[in-house]
Tab-separated table of N, CA and C in Angstrom:
chain	number	residue	atom	x	y	z
A	228	MET	N	7.972	229.342	167.970
A	228	MET	CA	8.802	230.380	167.640
A	228	MET	C	10.143	230.425	167.343
A	229	ARG	N	10.635	229.326	168.180
A	229	ARG	CA	12.214	229.067	168.017
A	229	ARG	C	12.660	228.624	166.310
A	230	SER	N	11.777	227.937	165.886
A	230	SER	CA	11.880	227.633	164.636
A	230	SER	C	12.129	228.995	163.505
A	231	PHE	N	11.330	229.749	163.829
A	231	PHE	CA	11.345	230.964	162.851
A	231	PHE	C	12.530	231.775	163.098
A	232	ILE	N	13.274	231.558	164.215
A	232	ILE	CA	14.556	232.431	164.404
A	232	ILE	C	15.725	231.452	164.081
A	233	ALA	N	15.528	229.912	164.096
A	233	ALA	CA	16.570	229.427	163.630
A	233	ALA	C	16.556	229.069	161.942
A	234	LEU	N	15.422	229.261	161.351
A	234	LEU	CA	15.098	229.186	159.735
A	234	LEU	C	16.295	230.048	159.031
A	235	PRO	N	16.555	231.514	159.823
A	235	PRO	CA	17.261	232.121	158.722
A	235	PRO	C	18.678	231.936	159.011
A	236	ALA	N	18.926	231.407	160.042
A	236	ALA	CA	20.418	230.972	160.085
A	236	ALA	C	20.603	229.984	159.444
A	237	ALA	N	19.893	229.046	159.537
A	237	ALA	CA	19.926	227.641	158.527
A	237	ALA	C	20.414	228.208	157.321
A	238	LEU	N	19.394	229.102	156.778
A	238	LEU	CA	19.560	229.446	155.326
A	238	LEU	C	20.810	230.186	154.969
A	239	SER	N	20.986	231.026	155.763
A	239	SER	CA	22.592	231.918	155.817
A	239	SER	C	23.732	230.878	155.485
A	240	CYS	N	23.795	229.679	156.336
A	240	CYS	CA	24.670	228.677	156.383
A	240	CYS	C	24.773	228.082	155.002
A	241	ILE	N	23.423	227.546	154.493
A	241	ILE	CA	23.143	226.806	153.495
A	241	ILE	C	23.713	227.617	152.182
A	242	LEU	N	23.518	229.025	152.086
A	242	LEU	CA	23.814	229.656	151.219
A	242	LEU	C	25.483	230.103	151.086
A	243	ALA	N	26.075	230.118	152.286
A	243	ALA	CA	27.350	230.223	152.554
A	243	ALA	C	28.208	228.773	151.923
A	244	LEU	N	27.740	227.766	152.338
A	244	LEU	CA	28.204	226.332	151.585
A	244	LEU	C	28.115	226.506	150.099
A	245	CYS	N	27.033	226.987	149.416
A	245	CYS	CA	26.872	227.181	147.997
A	245	CYS	C	27.813	227.923	147.385
A	246	ASN	N	28.329	228.974	148.238
A	246	ASN	CA	29.227	230.079	147.573
A	246	ASN	C	30.512	229.778	147.776
A	247	ALA	N	30.819	228.617	148.687
A	247	ALA	CA	32.031	228.301	149.022
A	247	ALA	C	32.668	227.693	147.886
A	248	ALA	N	34.142	227.674	147.899
A	248	ALA	CA	34.882	226.982	146.843
A	248	ALA	C	35.877	226.235	147.574
A	249	ASN	N	36.148	224.897	147.334
A	249	ASN	CA	37.068	224.342	147.654
A	249	ASN	C	38.528	223.798	146.866
A	250	VAL	N	39.596	224.353	147.080
A	250	VAL	CA	40.576	224.268	146.272
A	250	VAL	C	41.791	223.396	147.091
A	251	GLY	N	42.268	222.282	146.150
A	251	GLY	CA	43.078	221.532	146.581
A	251	GLY	C	44.654	221.821	146.282
A	252	VAL	N	45.604	221.679	147.021
A	252	VAL	CA	47.314	222.081	146.393
A	252	VAL	C	47.964	220.889	147.329
A	253	SER	N	48.818	220.095	146.381
A	253	SER	CA	49.475	219.148	146.959
A	253	SER	C	50.820	219.416	146.128
A	254	ASN	N	52.266	218.960	147.124
A	254	ASN	CA	53.601	219.017	146.532
A	254	ASN	C	53.891	217.728	146.414
A	255	ARG	N	53.036	216.843	146.213
A	255	ARG	CA	53.135	215.152	145.886
A	255	ARG	C	53.134	214.591	146.910
A	256	THR	N	53.679	215.154	148.180
A	256	THR	CA	53.786	214.188	149.423
A	256	THR	C	52.956	214.803	150.423
A	257	GLN	N	52.484	215.925	150.643
A	257	GLN	CA	51.309	216.612	151.442
A	257	GLN	C	50.350	217.247	150.553
A	258	TYR	N	49.422	217.284	151.080
A	258	TYR	CA	48.261	218.170	150.500
A	258	TYR	C	47.416	218.975	151.651
A	259	LYS	N	46.788	220.060	151.174
A	259	LYS	CA	45.684	220.947	151.889
A	259	LYS	C	44.746	221.344	151.141
A	260	ILE	N	43.555	221.214	151.709
A	260	ILE	CA	42.326	221.845	150.916
A	260	ILE	C	41.953	223.074	151.753
A	261	TYR	N	41.707	224.032	150.716
A	261	TYR	CA	41.393	225.622	151.161
A	261	TYR	C	39.993	225.706	151.096
A	262	ASN	N	39.176	226.147	151.947
A	262	ASN	CA	37.615	226.488	151.484
A	262	ASN	C	37.647	227.929	151.704
A	263	THR	N	37.032	228.479	150.545
A	263	THR	CA	37.090	229.617	150.468
A	263	THR	C	35.700	230.218	150.318
A	264	GLY	N	34.991	231.316	150.672
A	264	GLY	CA	33.948	231.849	150.704
A	264	GLY	C	33.715	233.291	149.578
A	265	ASN	N	34.897	233.554	148.899
A	265	ASN	CA	34.896	234.938	148.329
A	265	ASN	C	36.013	234.913	147.322
A	266	SER	N	36.169	235.960	146.585
A	266	SER	CA	37.262	236.115	145.833
A	266	SER	C	38.511	236.917	146.075
A	267	LYS	N	38.679	236.908	147.154
A	267	LYS	CA	39.947	237.495	147.739
A	267	LYS	C	41.418	236.756	147.285
A	268	CYS	N	42.304	237.174	147.441
A	268	CYS	CA	43.905	236.627	147.201
A	268	CYS	C	43.811	235.973	148.541
A	269	PHE	N	44.331	234.426	148.620
A	269	PHE	CA	44.486	233.643	149.978
A	269	PHE	C	45.951	233.275	149.352
A	270	ALA	N	46.522	233.332	150.527
A	270	ALA	CA	48.083	232.993	150.337
A	270	ALA	C	48.036	231.332	150.660
A	271	VAL	N	48.933	230.483	150.308
A	271	VAL	CA	49.366	229.135	150.789
A	271	VAL	C	50.305	229.027	151.618
A	272	ASP	N	50.518	227.729	152.086
A	272	ASP	CA	51.316	227.215	153.128
A	272	ASP	C	52.784	227.381	152.286
A	273	ASN	N	53.940	227.544	152.964
A	273	ASN	CA	55.144	227.469	152.780
A	273	ASN	C	55.209	226.143	151.597
A	274	MET	N	55.076	225.304	152.122
A	274	MET	CA	55.179	223.779	151.593
A	274	MET	C	55.062	223.720	149.991
A	275	PHE	N	54.286	224.980	149.541
A	275	PHE	CA	54.105	224.878	147.902
A	275	PHE	C	54.961	225.526	147.154
A	276	GLN	N	55.956	226.158	147.985
A	276	GLN	CA	56.823	226.815	147.156
A	276	GLN	C	57.980	226.201	146.261
A	277	GLY	N	57.760	225.163	146.147
A	277	GLY	CA	58.590	224.195	145.339
A	277	GLY	C	58.251	224.107	143.781
A	278	ASN	N	59.161	223.492	142.947
A	278	ASN	CA	58.567	223.417	141.558
A	278	ASN	C	57.902	222.342	141.223
A	279	SER	N	57.515	221.435	142.196
A	279	SER	CA	56.458	220.272	141.766
A	279	SER	C	55.198	220.256	142.713
A	280	ASN	N	54.376	221.038	142.053
A	280	ASN	CA	53.110	220.899	142.481
A	280	ASN	C	51.786	220.453	141.866
A	281	GLN	N	50.994	220.168	142.727
A	281	GLN	CA	49.293	219.754	141.774
A	281	GLN	C	48.257	220.330	142.579
A	282	VAL	N	47.172	220.871	141.498
A	282	VAL	CA	46.113	221.791	142.122
A	282	VAL	C	44.737	220.638	141.787
A	283	LEU	N	43.558	221.015	142.396
A	283	LEU	CA	42.425	220.336	142.141
A	283	LEU	C	41.400	221.344	142.617
A	284	ILE	N	40.584	221.605	141.627
A	284	ILE	CA	39.344	222.326	142.079
A	284	ILE	C	38.136	221.681	142.417
A	285	TYR	N	37.569	221.892	143.080
A	285	TYR	CA	36.256	221.087	143.749
A	285	TYR	C	34.995	221.491	143.272
A	286	ASP	N	34.927	222.755	142.691
A	286	ASP	CA	33.534	223.425	142.447
A	286	ASP	C	33.826	224.091	140.970
A	287	SER	N	32.990	224.480	140.383
A	287	SER	CA	32.989	224.902	139.103
A	287	SER	C	33.690	226.224	138.707
A	288	PHE	N	33.984	226.972	139.526
A	288	PHE	CA	34.763	228.212	139.520
A	288	PHE	C	36.097	228.333	139.012
A	289	PRO	N	36.581	228.628	138.345
A	289	PRO	CA	38.055	228.920	137.729
A	289	PRO	C	38.683	229.347	138.929
A	290	VAL	N	39.929	229.000	138.954
A	290	VAL	CA	40.831	229.557	139.903
A	290	VAL	C	42.135	229.712	139.318
A	291	MET	N	42.984	231.047	139.737
A	291	MET	CA	44.131	231.451	139.214
A	291	MET	C	44.997	231.049	140.129
A	292	PHE	N	46.358	230.424	139.962
A	292	PHE	CA	47.207	230.470	141.003
A	292	PHE	C	48.529	231.217	140.496
A	293	TYR	N	49.135	231.768	141.754
A	293	TYR	CA	50.230	233.002	141.358
A	293	TYR	C	51.289	232.314	142.217
A	294	GLY	N	52.689	232.828	141.674
A	294	GLY	CA	53.842	232.716	142.110
A	294	GLY	C	54.253	233.827	143.143
A	295	ASN	N	53.418	234.651	143.196
A	295	ASN	CA	53.624	235.898	144.414
A	295	ASN	C	52.674	235.775	145.457
A	296	ALA	N	52.925	236.127	146.624
A	296	ALA	CA	51.909	236.023	147.520
A	296	ALA	C	50.974	237.159	147.398
A	297	ASP	N	50.990	238.374	146.781
A	297	ASP	CA	49.859	239.035	146.583
A	297	ASP	C	49.213	239.044	145.070
A	298	CYS	N	49.086	237.685	144.794
A	298	CYS	CA	47.909	237.081	143.612
A	298	CYS	C	48.866	238.340	142.341
A	299	SER	N	49.723	238.297	141.997
A	299	SER	CA	50.317	239.161	140.741
A	299	SER	C	51.029	238.566	139.555
A	300	ASN	N	51.620	237.381	140.005
A	300	ASN	CA	52.340	236.649	138.849
A	300	ASN	C	51.825	235.198	138.873
A	301	ILE	N	51.061	235.250	137.844
A	301	ILE	CA	50.118	233.883	137.281
A	301	ILE	C	50.901	233.078	136.905
A	302	VAL	N	50.956	231.723	137.359
A	302	VAL	CA	51.569	230.486	137.081
A	302	VAL	C	50.496	229.448	136.650
A	303	SER	N	49.282	229.655	136.730
A	303	SER	CA	48.272	228.494	136.210
A	303	SER	C	46.738	229.133	136.393
A	304	MET	N	45.816	228.398	135.423
A	304	MET	CA	44.578	228.867	135.597
A	304	MET	C	43.872	227.334	135.763
A	305	ASN	N	43.150	227.015	136.302
A	305	ASN	CA	42.400	225.597	136.581
A	305	ASN	C	40.821	225.676	136.551
A	306	TYR	N	40.248	224.992	136.211
A	306	TYR	CA	38.743	224.488	136.363
A	306	TYR	C	38.592	223.268	136.996
A	307	LYS	N	37.463	223.106	137.129
A	307	LYS	CA	36.812	221.751	138.074
A	307	LYS	C	37.447	220.610	137.221
A	308	GLY	N	37.970	219.573	137.947
A	308	GLY	CA	38.616	218.288	137.402
A	308	GLY	C	39.678	217.739	138.440
A	309	GLY	N	40.324	216.891	137.591
A	309	GLY	CA	41.281	215.824	138.585
A	309	GLY	C	42.528	216.848	138.800
A	310	TRP	N	43.451	216.112	139.408
A	310	TRP	CA	44.675	216.865	139.688
A	310	TRP	C	45.436	217.374	138.624
A	311	THR	N	45.825	218.655	138.618
A	311	THR	CA	46.579	218.974	137.498
A	311	THR	C	48.054	219.608	137.913
A	312	ASP	N	49.092	219.117	137.170
A	312	ASP	CA	50.433	219.521	137.594
A	312	ASP	C	50.639	221.215	137.423
A	313	VAL	N	51.230	221.613	138.381
A	313	VAL	CA	52.147	223.040	138.309
A	313	VAL	C	53.101	223.026	138.444
A	314	ASN	N	53.954	223.024	137.598
A	314	ASN	CA	55.502	222.984	137.613
A	314	ASN	C	56.549	224.242	137.994
A	315	ARG	N	55.433	225.082	138.966
A	315	ARG	CA	56.088	226.460	139.291
A	315	ARG	C	55.802	226.388	140.775
A	316	PRO	N	56.243	227.208	141.653
A	316	PRO	CA	56.054	227.544	143.121
A	316	PRO	C	54.763	228.063	143.007
A	317	ILE	N	53.785	227.733	143.921
A	317	ILE	CA	52.473	228.412	144.314
A	317	ILE	C	52.556	229.140	145.459
A	318	ARG	N	52.319	230.253	145.522
A	318	ARG	CA	52.434	231.243	146.865
A	318	ARG	C	50.923	231.797	147.144
A	319	SER	N	50.190	231.813	146.290
A	319	SER	CA	48.496	232.005	146.385
A	319	SER	C	47.643	231.752	145.266
A	320	PHE	N	46.458	232.122	145.495
A	320	PHE	CA	45.497	231.905	144.452
A	320	PHE	C	44.285	232.620	144.613
A	321	GLN	N	43.309	232.950	143.725
A	321	GLN	CA	42.113	233.419	143.628
A	321	GLN	C	41.077	232.733	143.092
A	322	VAL	N	39.970	232.582	143.684
A	322	VAL	CA	38.787	232.127	142.744
A	322	VAL	C	38.020	233.217	142.036
A	323	ILE	N	37.937	232.942	140.638
A	323	ILE	CA	37.628	233.924	139.573
A	323	ILE	C	36.004	233.598	139.998
A	324	ARG	N	35.097	234.258	140.077
A	324	ARG	CA	33.562	234.411	140.413
A	324	ARG	C	33.077	235.363	139.300
A	325	PRO	N	32.025	234.991	138.721
A	325	PRO	CA	31.412	236.262	137.618
A	325	PRO	C	30.803	237.352	138.252
A	326	ASP	N	30.259	237.379	139.623
A	326	ASP	CA	29.866	238.215	140.342
A	326	ASP	C	30.896	239.104	141.371
A	327	ASN	N	32.204	238.692	141.106
A	327	ASN	CA	33.302	239.110	141.908
A	327	ASN	C	33.019	239.311	143.251
A	328	GLN	N	32.522	238.271	144.178
A	328	GLN	CA	32.094	238.456	145.418
A	328	GLN	C	33.325	238.384	146.263
């Protein structure tokens, strides 16, 4: 009986991992990986407010990076791939999902 209760919980955890997007941001001396599960606006640490940043997208969803904390001033859009230079301050980002989760 316990396996029937644990199975839905395990499936929901697996589905959450499939829907998660991992976004790496670096200022060339420090980096942070943000794990997001939806398309809301995420603020980044203050250490990325300089003009020499890089971003890395681990998943296939495109990510928009913004110069304002409220996701209103686009500075870059990136897809899955290697580290990409963003020579502007990054204050927030948003994962662009086709289903707008």
